[in-house]
Structure formats: structure tokens, C-alpha cells
mmCIF file of C-alpha atoms in Angstrom:
data_model
loop_
_atom_site.group_PDB
_atom_site.id
_atom_site.type_symbol
_atom_site.label_atom_id
_atom_site.label_comp_id
_atom_site.label_asym_id
_atom_site.label_seq_id
_atom_site.Cartn_x
_atom_site.Cartn_y
_atom_site.Cartn_z
ATOM 1 C CA GLY A 1 -13.834 12.116 0.632
ATOM 2 C CA ALA A 2 -13.231 12.361 4.343
ATOM 3 C CA VAL A 3 -16.024 11.525 6.757
ATOM 4 C CA VAL A 4 -17.297 13.707 9.577
ATOM 5 C CA SER A 5 -19.930 12.430 11.996
ATOM 6 C CA GLN A 6 -22.170 14.220 14.452
ATOM 7 C CA HIS A 7 -24.010 12.885 17.457
ATOM 8 C CA PRO A 8 -26.847 13.037 18.162
ATOM 9 C CA SER A 9 -28.582 13.554 14.837
ATOM 10 C CA ARG A 10 -31.552 15.105 16.569
ATOM 11 C CA VAL A 11 -32.373 16.033 20.131
ATOM 12 C CA ILE A 12 -35.368 17.411 21.968
ATOM 13 C CA CYS A 13 -34.840 19.028 25.335
ATOM 14 C CA LYS A 14 -36.661 21.147 27.870
ATOM 15 C CA SER A 15 -35.992 24.839 28.218
ATOM 16 C CA GLY A 16 -33.207 25.524 30.692
ATOM 17 C CA THR A 17 -31.311 22.290 30.168
ATOM 18 C CA SER A 18 -27.930 21.852 28.459
ATOM 19 C CA VAL A 19 -27.266 19.841 25.347
ATOM 20 C CA LYS A 20 -23.926 18.531 24.100
ATOM 21 C CA ILE A 21 -23.285 17.889 20.400
ATOM 22 C CA GLU A 22 -20.253 15.912 19.271
ATOM 23 C CA CYS A 23 -18.393 16.330 15.998
ATOM 24 C CA ARG A 24 -15.878 13.668 14.997
ATOM 25 C CA SER A 25 -13.542 13.332 12.053
ATOM 26 C CA LEU A 26 -13.560 9.589 11.411
ATOM 27 C CA ASP A 27 -10.671 9.011 9.044
ATOM 28 C CA PHE A 28 -8.478 12.067 9.353
ATOM 29 C CA GLN A 29 -7.113 14.434 11.945
ATOM 30 C CA ALA A 30 -8.559 17.915 12.130
ATOM 31 C CA THR A 31 -6.623 20.724 13.736
ATOM 32 C CA THR A 32 -9.481 23.079 13.012
ATOM 33 C CA MET A 33 -13.202 22.516 13.168
ATOM 34 C CA PHE A 34 -15.980 24.994 12.522
ATOM 35 C CA TRP A 35 -19.474 25.199 13.983
ATOM 36 C CA TYR A 36 -22.411 26.577 12.029
ATOM 37 C CA ARG A 37 -26.128 26.846 12.618
ATOM 38 C CA GLN A 38 -28.913 27.068 10.135
ATOM 39 C CA PHE A 39 -32.427 28.359 10.780
ATOM 40 C CA PRO A 40 -35.322 27.267 8.539
ATOM 41 C CA LYS A 41 -35.137 28.606 4.994
ATOM 42 C CA GLN A 42 -31.856 30.361 5.728
ATOM 43 C CA SER A 43 -28.261 29.672 4.850
ATOM 44 C CA LEU A 44 -25.556 28.388 7.173
ATOM 45 C CA MET A 45 -24.123 30.933 9.582
ATOM 46 C CA LEU A 46 -20.711 30.499 11.139
ATOM 47 C CA MET A 47 -20.793 30.437 14.934
ATOM 48 C CA ALA A 48 -17.218 29.706 15.919
ATOM 49 C CA THR A 49 -13.859 28.316 14.925
ATOM 50 C CA SER A 50 -12.455 25.563 17.097
ATOM 51 C CA ASN A 51 -8.726 24.840 17.217
ATOM 52 C CA GLU A 52 -7.343 21.756 18.936
ATOM 53 C CA GLY A 53 -5.824 22.585 22.285
ATOM 54 C CA SER A 54 -6.819 26.227 22.355
ATOM 55 C CA LYS A 55 -9.837 28.416 22.969
ATOM 56 C CA ALA A 56 -12.456 28.758 20.299
ATOM 57 C CA THR A 57 -12.936 31.958 18.361
ATOM 58 C CA TYR A 58 -16.543 33.127 18.261
ATOM 59 C CA GLU A 59 -18.271 35.204 15.618
ATOM 60 C CA GLN A 60 -19.782 38.510 16.554
ATOM 61 C CA GLY A 61 -23.102 38.090 18.285
ATOM 62 C CA VAL A 62 -22.492 34.505 19.397
ATOM 63 C CA GLU A 63 -22.332 34.178 23.188
ATOM 64 C CA LYS A 64 -19.274 32.201 24.192
ATOM 65 C CA ASP A 65 -20.696 31.446 27.634
ATOM 66 C CA LYS A 66 -23.837 30.004 26.126
ATOM 67 C CA PHE A 67 -22.235 27.977 23.357
ATOM 68 C CA LEU A 68 -19.298 26.180 24.935
ATOM 69 C CA ILE A 69 -16.833 24.622 22.528
ATOM 70 C CA ASN A 70 -14.173 22.102 23.445
ATOM 71 C CA HIS A 71 -11.653 20.693 20.951
ATOM 72 C CA ALA A 72 -9.671 18.338 23.133
ATOM 73 C CA SER A 73 -8.321 16.037 20.449
ATOM 74 C CA LEU A 74 -7.545 16.059 16.743
ATOM 75 C CA THR A 75 -10.694 14.086 15.994
ATOM 76 C CA LEU A 76 -13.298 15.485 18.363
ATOM 77 C CA SER A 77 -14.921 18.843 18.989
ATOM 78 C CA THR A 78 -17.977 19.343 21.156
ATOM 79 C CA LEU A 79 -20.550 22.123 21.259
ATOM 80 C CA THR A 80 -22.580 22.490 24.437
ATOM 81 C CA VAL A 81 -25.672 24.672 24.340
ATOM 82 C CA THR A 82 -26.108 25.771 27.935
ATOM 83 C CA SER A 83 -29.474 26.745 29.406
ATOM 84 C CA ALA A 84 -31.152 26.186 26.086
ATOM 85 C CA HIS A 85 -34.200 28.242 25.143
ATOM 86 C CA PRO A 86 -36.712 27.775 22.321
ATOM 87 C CA GLU A 87 -34.927 30.383 20.210
ATOM 88 C CA ASP A 88 -31.844 28.102 20.221
ATOM 89 C CA SER A 89 -33.807 25.531 18.245
ATOM 90 C CA SER A 90 -31.894 25.149 15.010
ATOM 91 C CA PHE A 91 -29.836 22.849 12.792
ATOM 92 C CA TYR A 92 -26.250 22.731 14.069
ATOM 93 C CA ILE A 93 -23.559 21.631 11.633
ATOM 94 C CA CYS A 94 -19.842 21.164 12.080
ATOM 95 C CA SER A 95 -17.075 21.006 9.529
ATOM 96 C CA ALA A 96 -13.497 19.809 9.811
ATOM 97 C CA ARG A 97 -10.421 20.913 7.951
ATOM 98 C CA VAL A 98 -7.790 18.298 7.253
ATOM 99 C CA SER A 99 -4.564 19.036 9.146
ATOM 100 C CA GLY A 100 -1.507 19.982 7.174
ATOM 101 C CA GLY A 101 -2.806 22.893 5.190
ATOM 102 C CA ALA A 102 -5.248 21.075 2.950
ATOM 103 C CA GLU A 103 -7.800 23.283 1.356
ATOM 104 C CA THR A 104 -10.963 21.275 1.774
ATOM 105 C CA GLN A 105 -13.442 21.202 4.622
ATOM 106 C CA TYR A 106 -15.832 18.344 5.165
ATOM 107 C CA PHE A 107 -19.164 18.738 6.865
ATOM 108 C CA GLY A 108 -21.029 16.568 9.300
ATOM 109 C CA PRO A 109 -24.643 15.543 8.710
ATOM 110 C CA GLY A 110 -25.947 18.061 11.217
ATOM 111 C CA THR A 111 -27.825 17.932 14.522
ATOM 112 C CA ARG A 112 -31.367 19.168 14.750
ATOM 113 C CA LEU A 113 -32.085 20.702 18.155
ATOM 114 C CA LEU A 114 -35.608 21.386 19.362
ATOM 115 C CA VAL A 115 -36.005 23.170 22.683
ATOM 116 C CA LEU A 116 -39.478 22.974 24.186
ATOM 117 C CA ASP B 1 -13.374 37.596 1.487
ATOM 118 C CA ALA B 2 -14.825 37.940 -1.983
ATOM 119 C CA LYS B 3 -18.564 38.106 -2.480
ATOM 120 C CA THR B 4 -20.254 35.754 -4.908
ATOM 121 C CA THR B 5 -23.385 36.153 -7.000
ATOM 122 C CA GLN B 6 -25.471 33.167 -8.072
ATOM 123 C CA PRO B 7 -28.904 32.911 -9.666
ATOM 124 C CA PRO B 8 -31.477 32.016 -7.001
ATOM 125 C CA SER B 9 -32.890 29.067 -8.910
ATOM 126 C CA MET B 10 -32.415 26.921 -11.999
ATOM 127 C CA ASP B 11 -34.137 23.975 -13.624
ATOM 128 C CA CYS B 12 -32.518 21.138 -15.512
ATOM 129 C CA ALA B 13 -33.938 18.096 -17.249
ATOM 130 C CA GLU B 14 -32.771 14.729 -16.012
ATOM 131 C CA GLY B 15 -29.875 13.404 -18.088
ATOM 132 C CA ARG B 16 -28.882 16.823 -19.365
ATOM 133 C CA ALA B 17 -25.898 18.845 -18.217
ATOM 134 C CA ALA B 18 -26.528 21.358 -15.460
ATOM 135 C CA ASN B 19 -24.400 24.488 -15.741
ATOM 136 C CA LEU B 20 -24.423 26.620 -12.605
ATOM 137 C CA PRO B 21 -22.805 30.061 -12.921
ATOM 138 C CA CYS B 22 -21.112 32.103 -10.228
ATOM 139 C CA ASN B 23 -19.709 35.615 -10.374
ATOM 140 C CA HIS B 24 -16.860 36.584 -8.049
ATOM 141 C CA SER B 25 -15.409 39.734 -9.544
ATOM 142 C CA THR B 26 -13.581 40.785 -6.365
ATOM 143 C CA ILE B 27 -11.671 37.525 -5.899
ATOM 144 C CA SER B 28 -8.079 37.942 -4.771
ATOM 145 C CA GLY B 29 -5.044 35.997 -5.897
ATOM 146 C CA ASN B 30 -4.892 33.548 -3.004
ATOM 147 C CA GLU B 31 -8.590 32.759 -2.810
ATOM 148 C CA TYR B 32 -10.025 29.475 -3.987
ATOM 149 C CA VAL B 33 -13.418 28.841 -5.562
ATOM 150 C CA TYR B 34 -15.279 26.135 -3.654
ATOM 151 C CA TRP B 35 -18.551 24.454 -4.564
ATOM 152 C CA TYR B 36 -20.733 22.676 -2.046
ATOM 153 C CA ARG B 37 -24.290 21.485 -2.203
ATOM 154 C CA GLN B 38 -26.902 20.901 0.447
ATOM 155 C CA ILE B 39 -29.728 18.474 0.072
ATOM 156 C CA HIS B 40 -32.672 19.243 2.312
ATOM 157 C CA SER B 41 -31.998 18.655 6.020
ATOM 158 C CA GLN B 42 -28.469 17.384 5.470
ATOM 159 C CA GLY B 43 -25.010 18.851 5.979
ATOM 160 C CA PRO B 44 -23.311 20.431 2.970
ATOM 161 C CA GLN B 45 -21.479 18.077 0.635
ATOM 162 C CA TYR B 46 -18.160 19.040 -0.897
ATOM 163 C CA ILE B 47 -18.208 18.956 -4.689
ATOM 164 C CA ILE B 48 -15.057 20.517 -6.072
ATOM 165 C CA HIS B 49 -12.693 23.444 -5.697
ATOM 166 C CA GLY B 50 -10.112 25.255 -7.777
ATOM 167 C CA LEU B 51 -7.658 28.135 -7.785
ATOM 168 C CA LYS B 52 -6.867 28.989 -11.404
ATOM 169 C CA ASN B 53 -7.129 25.898 -13.541
ATOM 170 C CA ASN B 54 -10.227 24.016 -14.549
ATOM 171 C CA GLU B 55 -10.864 20.993 -12.395
ATOM 172 C CA THR B 56 -12.759 17.743 -12.864
ATOM 173 C CA ASN B 57 -13.641 14.934 -10.510
ATOM 174 C CA GLU B 58 -16.161 12.130 -10.395
ATOM 175 C CA MET B 59 -18.959 14.491 -9.441
ATOM 176 C CA ALA B 60 -18.488 17.580 -11.556
ATOM 177 C CA SER B 61 -16.295 19.927 -13.546
ATOM 178 C CA LEU B 62 -15.304 23.437 -12.543
ATOM 179 C CA ILE B 63 -14.550 25.968 -15.228
ATOM 180 C CA ILE B 64 -12.833 29.161 -14.046
ATOM 181 C CA THR B 65 -12.434 32.073 -16.431
ATOM 182 C CA GLU B 66 -8.945 33.297 -17.172
ATOM 183 C CA ASP B 67 -9.469 36.499 -15.175
ATOM 184 C CA ARG B 68 -10.950 34.387 -12.339
ATOM 185 C CA LYS B 69 -13.916 36.718 -12.004
ATOM 186 C CA SER B 70 -16.458 34.018 -12.696
ATOM 187 C CA SER B 71 -16.823 30.248 -12.776
ATOM 188 C CA THR B 72 -19.260 27.544 -13.815
ATOM 189 C CA LEU B 73 -20.012 24.272 -12.110
ATOM 190 C CA ILE B 74 -21.007 21.565 -14.557
ATOM 191 C CA LEU B 75 -22.901 18.441 -13.578
ATOM 192 C CA PRO B 76 -22.520 16.457 -16.819
ATOM 193 C CA HIS B 77 -25.585 14.215 -16.524
ATOM 194 C CA ALA B 78 -27.960 15.527 -13.914
ATOM 195 C CA THR B 79 -30.111 13.063 -11.978
ATOM 196 C CA LEU B 80 -33.058 13.634 -9.686
ATOM 197 C CA ARG B 81 -30.715 13.145 -6.733
ATOM 198 C CA ASP B 82 -28.792 16.235 -7.802
ATOM 199 C CA THR B 83 -31.724 18.422 -6.753
ATOM 200 C CA ALA B 84 -30.192 20.598 -4.019
ATOM 201 C CA VAL B 85 -28.997 24.076 -3.134
ATOM 202 C CA TYR B 86 -25.570 24.715 -4.655
ATOM 203 C CA TYR B 87 -23.192 27.141 -2.994
ATOM 204 C CA CYS B 88 -20.294 28.882 -4.688
ATOM 205 C CA ILE B 89 -17.854 30.176 -2.065
ATOM 206 C CA VAL B 90 -14.655 32.123 -2.518
ATOM 207 C CA ARG B 91 -12.229 31.915 0.379
ATOM 208 C CA GLY B 92 -8.610 31.535 1.296
ATOM 209 C CA ALA B 93 -7.471 27.992 2.066
ATOM 210 C CA GLY B 94 -8.241 26.824 5.576
ATOM 211 C CA TYR B 95 -10.605 29.594 6.533
ATOM 212 C CA ALA B 96 -14.233 29.156 7.515
ATOM 213 C CA LEU B 97 -16.641 29.180 4.614
ATOM 214 C CA ASN B 98 -19.207 31.956 4.331
ATOM 215 C CA PHE B 99 -22.391 30.648 2.776
ATOM 216 C CA GLY B 100 -24.600 32.925 0.700
ATOM 217 C CA LYS B 101 -28.043 32.003 -0.553
ATOM 218 C CA GLY B 102 -26.809 29.691 -3.311
ATOM 219 C CA THR B 103 -28.687 28.374 -6.330
ATOM 220 C CA SER B 104 -31.611 26.049 -5.835
ATOM 221 C CA LEU B 105 -31.315 23.472 -8.618
ATOM 222 C CA LEU B 106 -34.372 21.445 -9.517
ATOM 223 C CA VAL B 107 -33.804 18.438 -11.737
ATOM 224 C CA THR B 108 -37.004 17.351 -13.429
ATOM 225 C CA PRO B 109 -37.907 13.994 -14.981
#
């Protein structure tokens, strides 16, 4: 199957700082990427849908000014957590949908964020 | 999007077939059945998907009932590495996937 990478795999930062997470589709182009987060012992929750060259669509309750998403190319989407607080500590996971109407989404390995 | 119902947990002996059921009685005609699994602290892994017909790949088989209201994921020879949470998701092609609680499968020696 297709490969999606995320960087970094884990990050620790101080409260109030910003953290950028990259999501790359390594062997295919992805018009659409999705960002999820997962708190301990819970399931994945969709945060936003990222379309190449346009603004992201955020789910209800997700602050667009706090979670900045940029999808500047067909292989890269970035999520920036601005002014991070301890409650933003979570497992952030992206997925990418193969361009051209394919039905399958492939997930990255996830980024574990810890805000102190 | 259609809601799915899965048992919260299942056990399976190593080497035996694991049959994971999923009910999706409100599925609509253009919605696919997707199966993913998540091993602890990793991103979900795609297993298989189908629309109407049964599907098989190198990982598993997907059996969809004729009325499409339920399906079964079959891991033919479960190994310890198959221990994971398995998610059955019903969704139109290309849309974001909504994850429920899934089935926690424990494969025992």
C-alpha cells in the first residue's frame, strides 16, 4: 500500500510555544489529507480536512486559528499547533487520499505531542 | 454517514481464524465498508474495503451480506501480531473516516 510519513514522531515543547507537524505522501499524490487527534484510551477524532491549494475545513469545536493547516503541495500538509497548552497534548495522525477518486486513505504513523 | 456496531472485544487463538463482525443496518447505496486496525501507539493500518462483493487480499477477507446490513472481517490464520483494535467504518468514497470504538482483538498463544 501507499506510504504516508509524519515528522516528528514525537515532540515535547513548553507551554506557549508553537509546534509544526509535517505529513507527507511518499509515493503518491494526495489532493486531500485529513488530520485527526487521539487522546489516551479514546478513538481517533477528525480535526480538519486539508485540500491542496485551498483553505482547510475544520470540524466543529476545532479552533482554526489555533490549529493552522497548510497544504501547499500534492505531497505535503502541515499542522501547526500555535501557543500550545498542556491540554493540546495528544497523538496527532494524518491520512492521505490518493488523487483521482480512489477510495482508500492511508494513515501516517502519528506524532505524539507533549506540552509541559 | 452510517453508524456501525462492533463487539467491544474478542479473543482468538493463534493460528485460528479470527472473524470480526460489524453491523451497519443504515448503510446507503454509495457507501463503502472499510476496515482498519490500530496497533498500540501507531497510526491506523488499512486492511480492506468493499462495496457489495466479497473481497480478499493478502491480509484478510471481507464478507458483506447480500442486503449490505452487516459484514465480517476474516483473518484466516491469526498471529500474535494481529492483536489490535479493529475498526469497521462505513463511508462514501473520499470522505473522512469516522472512527467508533472498534473491536479490541486479543490473539493468544
